[in-house]
């Protein structure tokens, strides 16, 4: 049985290698041998997630022809990569990418920082903002006023409160996708929705295709469910999905599920255009893959002139191929643990039946709170407030990072809550480690990749603004200096910062 889960063609790999911009060598530095430059190029593509881990590389002769180099050069490069742990080979199966045993691997998600630590630590770990008051308080008060009739029942609603299912269905209908309440299941957050979908569709050992990079907590949820993750590299910058790669993975790996974030992707902020959405749905339908679309960021467009494409489910209105997941956690407040799934009625019935062995249902009071918001217009007011806050924070953070860390590279997203930053050749894992010592908490790139990719990245959320954003960037710059100098031990203690 082959050890690889996807393949990279010779022409594709050659294009990626030729697109790399080598950093200028220092004074007196020698140009590396051709094989060494090739090995370094492939290694960086793996570490940055441009070539997935466990991807079969072209045969030596094929790559040599594509690069117009000698086969000896490619053979020497492959041998160097094998010696360094970035390539594994077996006779008859070819060679595929890997990461060394000691390379930092993505682990569990980054837990929220305890409130008592906020005085000395700036927390950029979680992409979550404080509640948009007064709307949280008003929603709870409204929920209490509507609670009495439900208090006289058993309180278990495995599919969700009928009034909220109807309200969510109406929201989709207003977006141009006719939806019945029978196509909606209310869940305990988006994580609860995706967990239920994974258990129903992808048993232990099943393959799930995921964007590379992708949302760290979802990747960990899928790992713990026993899934085999098949990474599909994103297009460059904010370009969205690379459809040629998606078609290849869906054809070759035949994953049971595919998980994507089309609207202001976490962590890159990319917005997939309408043609990409149509093509991906067609490719998933042809491959027999169920496409799970995370819409938790869909309302968080931050620039007024953003034209939102139609939802992915618009290209599969019956919900047979596309399962859409939504949530109140990002658009409203992370403490409001209400999510939902939109799918075909028979899929919803199966999810509800399976739920009887999990959590039985979602808290009634919180469902009533979301229903009150949507019914009264408070939802739109609160989301508008959230957009304004995230926009202000984004602009402040971008300006601060550009000032303090001019060598760091990123594309400014037009929505969402995160900035995906290339750290000028520094290790994201070391920056995260040293950052905590100097008073700033950031998640490193490998948390968002599969098997150690994206070591040269960190994710910065739009959760702080003004002077706090400036101080966060200053602390990151201090951490970067320590990592660059190799003096990462004995770092200075964090300074107390009062907003």
Coordinates of C-alpha atoms in Angstrom, one line a residue:
X1 CA 0.0 0.0 0.0
X2 CA 1.3 3.4 -0.9
X3 CA 2.3 5.8 1.9
X4 CA 1.4 8.9 -0.1
X5 CA -2.1 10.5 -0.2
X6 CA -1.7 13.0 -3.1
X7 CA 0.7 13.6 -5.9
X8 CA 2.6 16.6 -7.3
X9 CA 3.2 16.7 -11.1
X10 CA 6.6 17.6 -12.5
X11 CA 5.4 20.7 -14.3
X12 CA 3.5 21.9 -11.2
X13 CA 6.5 21.4 -8.9
X14 CA 8.8 23.1 -11.4
X15 CA 6.5 26.2 -11.5
X16 CA 6.4 26.4 -7.7
X17 CA 10.2 26.1 -7.5
X18 CA 10.8 28.7 -10.2
X19 CA 8.3 31.1 -8.4
X20 CA 10.3 31.1 -5.2
X21 CA 12.2 34.4 -4.6
X22 CA 15.6 33.5 -3.1
X23 CA 16.8 35.8 -0.3
X24 CA 19.9 37.8 -1.3
X25 CA 23.1 36.3 -0.1
X26 CA 25.3 38.1 2.3
X27 CA 28.6 39.7 1.3
X28 CA 31.1 37.0 0.3
X29 CA 28.5 34.2 0.4
X30 CA 28.9 31.4 -2.1
X31 CA 26.2 30.3 -4.4
X32 CA 25.1 26.8 -3.2
X33 CA 25.4 23.8 -5.5
X34 CA 22.5 23.2 -7.8
X35 CA 21.3 20.0 -6.0
X36 CA 21.5 21.9 -2.6
X37 CA 19.4 24.8 -4.0
X38 CA 16.8 22.3 -5.3
X39 CA 16.7 20.4 -2.0
X40 CA 16.3 23.7 -0.1
X41 CA 13.5 24.8 -2.5
X42 CA 11.5 21.6 -2.0
X43 CA 12.1 21.7 1.7
X44 CA 10.7 25.3 1.9
X45 CA 7.7 24.3 -0.1
X46 CA 6.9 21.6 2.4
X47 CA 7.5 23.7 5.4
X48 CA 5.3 26.5 4.0
X49 CA 2.6 24.1 3.1
X50 CA 2.8 24.8 -0.7
X51 CA 3.5 21.1 -1.2
X52 CA 1.6 18.8 1.2
X53 CA 3.2 16.3 3.5
X54 CA 2.7 12.8 2.2
X55 CA 2.6 14.0 -1.4
X56 CA 4.3 11.8 -4.1
X57 CA 7.0 13.7 -5.9
X58 CA 7.8 13.2 -9.6
X59 CA 10.3 10.7 -10.7
X60 CA 13.8 12.0 -11.0
X61 CA 13.9 11.9 -14.8
X62 CA 10.5 13.7 -15.0
X63 CA 11.5 16.5 -12.7
X64 CA 14.9 16.9 -14.4
X65 CA 13.2 17.4 -17.7
X66 CA 10.8 19.9 -16.3
X67 CA 13.6 21.9 -14.6
X68 CA 16.1 21.5 -17.5
X69 CA 18.7 20.2 -15.1
X70 CA 20.6 16.9 -15.0
X71 CA 19.0 13.8 -13.5
X72 CA 22.1 13.6 -11.2
X73 CA 21.2 17.0 -9.7
X74 CA 17.6 15.8 -8.9
X75 CA 18.9 12.5 -7.5
X76 CA 21.4 14.3 -5.3
X77 CA 18.6 16.7 -4.1
X78 CA 16.3 13.8 -3.3
X79 CA 19.1 12.0 -1.4
X80 CA 19.8 15.1 0.6
X81 CA 16.1 15.5 1.5
X82 CA 15.9 11.8 2.5
X83 CA 19.0 12.3 4.8
X84 CA 17.3 15.3 6.4
X85 CA 13.9 13.5 6.9
X86 CA 11.9 15.5 4.4
X87 CA 11.6 12.7 1.9
X88 CA 10.8 9.0 2.2
X89 CA 11.0 6.4 -0.5
X90 CA 10.2 2.8 -1.1
X91 CA 11.0 0.7 -4.2
X92 CA 7.9 0.4 -6.4
X93 CA 6.0 3.2 -4.4
X94 CA 8.2 6.2 -5.4
X95 CA 9.2 9.1 -3.1
X96 CA 6.9 11.3 -1.0
X97 CA 7.3 14.3 1.2
X98 CA 7.7 14.0 5.0
X99 CA 8.9 16.0 8.0
X100 CA 11.7 15.0 10.3
X101 CA 10.8 13.3 13.6
X102 CA 11.9 16.3 15.7
X103 CA 10.0 18.9 13.6
X104 CA 7.3 20.8 15.5
X105 CA 3.9 19.2 14.8
X106 CA 0.5 20.7 15.1
X107 CA -1.1 19.7 18.3
X108 CA -4.3 20.8 20.1
X109 CA -5.8 24.2 19.6
X110 CA -4.6 27.2 21.6
X111 CA -6.7 27.5 24.7
X112 CA -8.0 31.0 25.7
X113 CA -5.8 32.8 28.1
X114 CA -7.2 32.9 31.7
X115 CA -8.7 36.3 32.5
X116 CA -6.3 36.8 35.4
X117 CA -3.3 36.7 33.1
X118 CA -4.6 39.5 30.8
X119 CA -2.8 42.3 32.8
X120 CA 0.7 41.1 31.8
X121 CA 0.1 39.1 28.6
X122 CA -1.4 40.3 25.3
X123 CA -3.4 37.4 24.0
X124 CA -3.3 37.0 20.2
X125 CA -4.0 33.3 20.5
X126 CA -7.8 33.2 19.9
X127 CA -9.6 35.0 17.1
X128 CA -12.5 36.1 19.3
X129 CA -13.7 39.5 20.4
X130 CA -15.6 40.6 23.5
X131 CA -19.4 40.5 23.3
X132 CA -21.0 43.4 21.3
X133 CA -23.0 45.1 24.1
X134 CA -25.7 46.0 24.7
X135 CA -26.9 43.3 22.4
X136 CA -25.7 40.3 24.5
X137 CA -27.6 41.6 27.6
X138 CA -30.7 42.4 25.5
X139 CA -30.7 39.0 23.9
X140 CA -30.5 37.2 27.3
X141 CA -33.4 39.4 28.6
X142 CA -35.4 38.7 25.5
X143 CA -34.7 34.9 25.9
X144 CA -35.9 35.0 29.5
X145 CA -39.2 36.6 28.4
X146 CA -39.8 33.8 25.9
X147 CA -38.6 30.9 28.2
X148 CA -41.8 30.1 30.1
X149 CA -43.6 27.9 27.5
X150 CA -40.4 25.8 27.0
X151 CA -39.9 25.4 30.8
X152 CA -43.1 23.3 30.8
X153 CA -41.5 20.8 28.4
X154 CA -38.7 18.2 28.8
X155 CA -36.3 20.8 27.2
X156 CA -34.7 18.3 24.8
X157 CA -34.8 19.4 21.1
X158 CA -32.3 17.3 19.3
X159 CA -32.8 19.2 16.0
X160 CA -33.1 22.6 17.7
X161 CA -36.0 24.8 18.7
X162 CA -38.5 24.9 15.8
X163 CA -38.7 28.7 15.9
X164 CA -34.9 29.0 15.5
X165 CA -34.8 26.4 12.8
X166 CA -37.4 28.4 10.9
X167 CA -35.5 31.7 11.5
X168 CA -32.2 30.2 10.2
X169 CA -34.0 28.7 7.2
X170 CA -35.5 32.1 6.4
X171 CA -32.1 33.7 6.6
X172 CA -30.9 31.3 3.8
X173 CA -34.0 32.0 1.8
X174 CA -33.3 35.7 1.9
X175 CA -29.8 35.0 0.6
X176 CA -31.3 33.4 -2.4
X177 CA -31.2 29.7 -1.4
X178 CA -34.8 28.5 -0.6
X179 CA -34.5 26.5 2.6
X180 CA -37.0 24.6 4.8
X181 CA -36.6 24.3 8.5
X182 CA -36.3 20.5 7.9
X183 CA -33.0 21.3 6.3
X184 CA -31.6 22.9 9.5
X185 CA -30.2 21.3 12.7
X186 CA -29.1 23.6 15.5
X187 CA -25.9 22.5 17.2
X188 CA -23.6 23.5 20.1
X189 CA -21.4 25.8 18.1
X190 CA -19.8 25.1 14.7
X191 CA -17.4 22.6 16.3
X192 CA -20.4 20.6 17.4
X193 CA -21.8 20.7 13.9
X194 CA -18.6 19.5 12.3
X195 CA -18.0 16.9 14.9
X196 CA -21.5 15.4 14.2
X197 CA -20.8 15.5 10.4
X198 CA -17.4 13.7 10.8
X199 CA -18.9 11.0 13.0
X200 CA -21.8 10.4 10.5
X201 CA -19.8 10.5 7.3
X202 CA -16.1 9.7 8.0
X203 CA -15.4 6.8 10.3
X204 CA -12.0 6.1 11.7
X205 CA -9.4 5.8 8.9
X206 CA -11.5 7.7 6.3
X207 CA -9.8 10.4 4.3
X208 CA -10.8 14.0 4.7
X209 CA -9.4 16.7 2.3
X210 CA -8.6 20.0 4.1
X211 CA -7.2 23.3 3.0
X212 CA -3.6 23.9 3.8
X213 CA -3.4 25.9 6.0
X214 CA -6.7 25.4 7.8
X215 CA -8.5 26.1 11.1
X216 CA -6.4 24.5 13.8
X217 CA -9.2 23.4 16.1
X218 CA -11.1 21.6 13.3
X219 CA -7.9 19.9 12.2
X220 CA -7.4 18.6 15.7
X221 CA -11.0 17.5 16.0
X222 CA -10.7 15.5 12.8
X223 CA -7.4 13.9 14.0
X224 CA -9.0 12.8 17.3
X225 CA -11.9 11.3 15.3
X226 CA -9.3 9.1 13.6
X227 CA -9.5 10.8 10.1
X228 CA -6.6 10.7 7.7
X229 CA -6.2 14.3 6.6
X230 CA -5.3 15.1 3.0
X231 CA -4.0 18.7 2.7
X232 CA -4.7 20.8 -0.4
X233 CA -2.5 23.9 -0.7
X234 CA -4.3 27.2 -1.0
X235 CA -3.5 29.5 -3.9
X236 CA -0.9 32.3 -3.4
X237 CA -1.8 35.3 -1.3
X238 CA -5.6 35.9 -1.1
X239 CA -6.3 33.9 -4.3
X240 CA -8.6 31.4 -2.6
X241 CA -8.5 27.8 -3.8
X242 CA -6.2 26.2 -6.3
X243 CA -8.9 24.3 -8.3
X244 CA -6.4 22.1 -10.2
X245 CA -5.0 20.8 -7.0
X246 CA -8.5 20.2 -5.6
X247 CA -9.6 18.3 -8.7
X248 CA -6.4 16.2 -8.5
X249 CA -6.8 15.3 -4.8
X250 CA -10.5 14.6 -5.1
X251 CA -9.7 12.3 -8.0
X252 CA -6.6 10.5 -6.6
X253 CA -7.3 10.4 -2.9
X254 CA -11.1 10.0 -3.1
X255 CA -11.8 11.5 0.3
X256 CA -15.1 10.9 2.0
X257 CA -15.3 14.5 3.2
X258 CA -13.7 17.8 2.3
X259 CA -13.7 20.8 4.7
X260 CA -13.3 24.3 3.4
X261 CA -13.8 27.9 4.5
X262 CA -14.9 29.9 1.5
X263 CA -15.6 33.2 3.2
X264 CA -12.6 35.0 4.7
X265 CA -10.7 31.8 5.3
X266 CA -9.1 31.1 8.7
X267 CA -6.2 31.8 8.8
X268 CA -5.4 33.4 5.5
X269 CA -8.4 35.7 5.1
X270 CA -8.9 34.6 1.4
X271 CA -12.4 34.9 -0.1
X272 CA -13.2 32.3 -2.8
X273 CA -14.8 33.8 -5.9
X274 CA -18.0 32.5 -7.4
X275 CA -16.4 30.5 -10.2
X276 CA -14.2 28.7 -7.7
X277 CA -17.2 27.8 -5.6
X278 CA -19.1 26.4 -8.6
X279 CA -16.0 24.4 -9.8
X280 CA -15.3 22.9 -6.4
X281 CA -18.9 21.8 -6.0
X282 CA -18.9 20.2 -9.4
X283 CA -15.6 18.4 -8.6
X284 CA -16.8 17.2 -5.2
X285 CA -20.1 15.9 -6.8
X286 CA -18.1 14.1 -9.5
X287 CA -15.8 12.5 -7.0
X288 CA -18.6 11.5 -4.6
X289 CA -17.1 13.7 -1.9
X290 CA -19.3 15.5 0.7
X291 CA -18.2 19.1 0.9
X292 CA -18.4 20.7 4.3
X293 CA -18.5 24.5 4.0
X294 CA -17.7 26.5 7.1
X295 CA -19.6 29.9 6.9
X296 CA -18.7 31.2 10.4
X297 CA -16.9 34.2 8.9
X298 CA -19.4 35.0 6.1
X299 CA -20.8 38.2 7.7
X300 CA -17.5 39.6 8.7
X301 CA -16.6 41.6 5.5
X302 CA -14.7 44.6 6.8
X303 CA -14.6 46.8 3.7
X304 CA -17.8 48.5 2.5
X305 CA -17.1 47.8 -1.2
X306 CA -16.7 44.0 -0.8
X307 CA -19.0 42.1 -3.1
X308 CA -19.9 38.8 -1.5
X309 CA -20.2 35.9 -3.9
X310 CA -23.2 33.6 -3.6
X311 CA -22.9 30.9 -0.9
X312 CA -21.4 27.6 -1.9
X313 CA -24.7 25.9 -1.2
X314 CA -26.2 28.0 -4.0
X315 CA -24.6 25.6 -6.4
X316 CA -26.1 22.6 -4.6
X317 CA -29.5 23.9 -3.3
X318 CA -30.9 20.5 -2.3
X319 CA -27.9 20.0 0.0
X320 CA -26.9 16.5 -1.3
X321 CA -23.3 17.4 -1.9
X322 CA -22.8 20.6 0.2
X323 CA -23.3 20.7 4.0
X324 CA -23.1 24.2 5.3
X325 CA -22.1 25.1 8.8
X326 CA -22.9 28.4 10.4
X327 CA -22.4 29.9 13.9
X328 CA -23.0 32.8 16.2
X329 CA -19.5 32.5 17.7
X330 CA -17.5 34.7 15.3
X331 CA -20.2 37.1 14.0
X332 CA -21.7 37.7 17.5
X333 CA -19.8 36.2 20.5
X334 CA -17.7 33.1 21.2
X335 CA -19.6 32.6 24.4
X336 CA -22.9 32.2 22.5
X337 CA -22.4 28.5 21.6
X338 CA -25.0 28.2 18.9
X339 CA -24.2 26.7 15.5
X340 CA -26.2 25.0 12.8
X341 CA -26.0 22.7 9.8
X342 CA -27.9 23.2 6.5
X343 CA -28.2 20.1 4.4
X344 CA -30.8 17.8 2.7
X345 CA -33.7 16.8 5.0
X346 CA -32.5 13.1 5.0
X347 CA -29.0 14.1 6.1
X348 CA -30.5 16.3 8.8
X349 CA -32.6 13.3 10.1
X350 CA -29.5 11.1 10.2
X351 CA -27.5 13.8 12.1
X352 CA -30.3 14.2 14.6
X353 CA -30.6 10.4 15.1
X354 CA -26.9 10.1 15.7
X355 CA -27.0 13.0 18.1
X356 CA -29.0 10.9 20.6
X357 CA -25.8 9.2 21.6
X358 CA -23.8 12.5 22.0
X359 CA -25.2 15.7 23.6
X360 CA -29.0 15.3 23.0
X361 CA -29.4 19.0 22.2
X362 CA -28.3 22.6 22.5
X363 CA -29.2 24.8 25.5
X364 CA -32.7 26.2 25.1
X365 CA -31.9 29.6 26.6
X366 CA -29.1 30.4 24.2
X367 CA -31.2 29.3 21.2
X368 CA -33.9 31.7 22.4
X369 CA -31.3 34.4 22.7
X370 CA -30.2 34.0 19.0
X371 CA -33.8 33.8 17.9
X372 CA -34.5 37.0 19.7
X373 CA -31.6 38.7 18.0
X374 CA -32.6 37.5 14.5
X375 CA -36.3 38.3 15.1
X376 CA -35.8 41.9 16.3
X377 CA -33.0 43.1 14.1
X378 CA -30.6 43.0 16.9
X379 CA -28.4 40.5 15.0
X380 CA -27.8 42.9 12.2
X381 CA -27.0 45.7 14.6
X382 CA -24.6 43.5 16.6
X383 CA -22.8 42.2 13.5
X384 CA -22.4 45.8 12.2
X385 CA -20.8 46.7 15.6
X386 CA -18.6 43.6 15.3
X387 CA -17.4 44.6 11.8
X388 CA -16.5 48.1 12.8
X389 CA -14.5 46.9 15.8
X390 CA -12.7 44.2 13.7
X391 CA -11.9 46.8 10.9
X392 CA -10.4 49.2 13.4
X393 CA -8.4 46.5 15.0
X394 CA -7.2 45.2 11.6
X395 CA -6.0 48.6 10.5
X396 CA -4.2 49.2 13.8
X397 CA -2.5 45.8 13.8
X398 CA -1.4 46.1 10.2
X399 CA 0.2 49.5 10.7
X400 CA 1.9 48.3 13.9
X401 CA 3.4 45.2 12.4
X402 CA 4.6 47.1 9.3
X403 CA 6.3 49.6 11.6
X404 CA 7.9 47.1 14.0
X405 CA 8.6 44.2 11.7
X406 CA 9.1 45.5 8.2
X407 CA 10.6 42.2 7.0
X408 CA 7.4 40.2 7.8
X409 CA 5.1 39.6 4.8
X410 CA 1.4 39.4 4.6
X411 CA -1.6 40.2 2.5
X412 CA -4.3 42.4 4.1
X413 CA -7.6 40.5 4.0
X414 CA -10.9 42.3 3.3
X415 CA -12.8 40.4 5.9
X416 CA -12.5 37.8 8.7
X417 CA -10.6 38.0 11.9
X418 CA -7.0 36.9 11.1
X419 CA -3.8 38.0 9.5
X420 CA -1.5 35.2 8.1
X421 CA 2.1 36.4 8.4
X422 CA 5.3 35.1 6.9
X423 CA 8.0 35.7 9.6
X424 CA 11.0 36.6 7.5
X425 CA 12.6 33.2 7.8
X426 CA 12.2 32.8 11.5
X427 CA 10.7 29.8 13.1
X428 CA 7.0 30.4 14.0
X429 CA 7.3 27.8 16.8
X430 CA 10.3 29.6 18.4
X431 CA 8.5 32.9 18.1
X432 CA 5.5 31.5 19.9
X433 CA 7.6 30.1 22.6
X434 CA 9.7 33.2 23.1
X435 CA 6.7 35.5 22.7
X436 CA 5.1 34.2 25.9
X437 CA 8.2 35.1 27.8
X438 CA 8.1 38.7 26.6
X439 CA 4.4 39.0 27.1
X440 CA 2.6 38.3 23.8
X441 CA 0.8 35.0 22.9
X442 CA 0.6 33.9 19.3
X443 CA -0.1 30.6 17.6
X444 CA 2.6 29.3 15.3
X445 CA 2.0 28.3 11.7
X446 CA 2.3 24.5 12.2
X447 CA -0.9 24.5 14.2
X448 CA -2.7 25.4 11.0
X449 CA -1.0 22.8 8.8
X450 CA -0.8 19.0 8.5
X451 CA 2.3 17.3 9.9
X452 CA 4.5 20.3 10.5
X453 CA 4.0 22.6 7.6
X454 CA 4.0 26.4 7.8
X455 CA 6.9 26.7 10.2
X456 CA 7.7 30.1 8.8
X457 CA 4.3 31.6 9.7
X458 CA 2.3 32.9 12.6
X459 CA -1.4 33.9 12.8
X460 CA -2.3 37.3 14.2
X461 CA -6.1 37.9 15.0
X462 CA -7.9 41.3 14.9
X463 CA -8.6 41.1 18.6
X464 CA -6.7 44.2 19.9
X465 CA -6.4 47.7 18.6
X466 CA -4.9 51.1 19.3
X467 CA -2.1 51.2 21.8
X468 CA -2.5 47.5 22.6
X469 CA -1.9 46.6 19.0
X470 CA 1.3 48.8 19.0
X471 CA 2.5 47.1 22.2
X472 CA 1.8 43.7 20.8
X473 CA 3.8 44.4 17.7
X474 CA 6.7 45.8 19.8
X475 CA 6.7 42.6 21.9
X476 CA 6.7 40.4 18.8
X477 CA 9.6 42.4 17.5
X478 CA 11.5 41.8 20.7
X479 CA 10.7 38.1 20.4
X480 CA 11.9 38.1 16.8
X481 CA 15.2 39.7 17.8
X482 CA 15.8 37.1 20.4
X483 CA 15.0 34.2 18.0
X484 CA 17.2 35.7 15.3
X485 CA 20.1 36.1 17.6
X486 CA 19.7 32.7 19.1
X487 CA 19.4 34.2 22.5
X488 CA 16.0 32.8 23.2
X489 CA 16.7 31.7 26.7
X490 CA 16.5 34.0 29.7
X491 CA 14.3 36.5 27.8
X492 CA 13.1 39.6 29.6
X493 CA 10.0 39.3 31.7
X494 CA 6.7 40.6 30.2
X495 CA 5.8 44.2 31.0
X496 CA 2.5 45.0 32.5
X497 CA 0.4 46.9 30.0
X498 CA -2.8 48.8 30.9
X499 CA -5.0 49.6 28.0

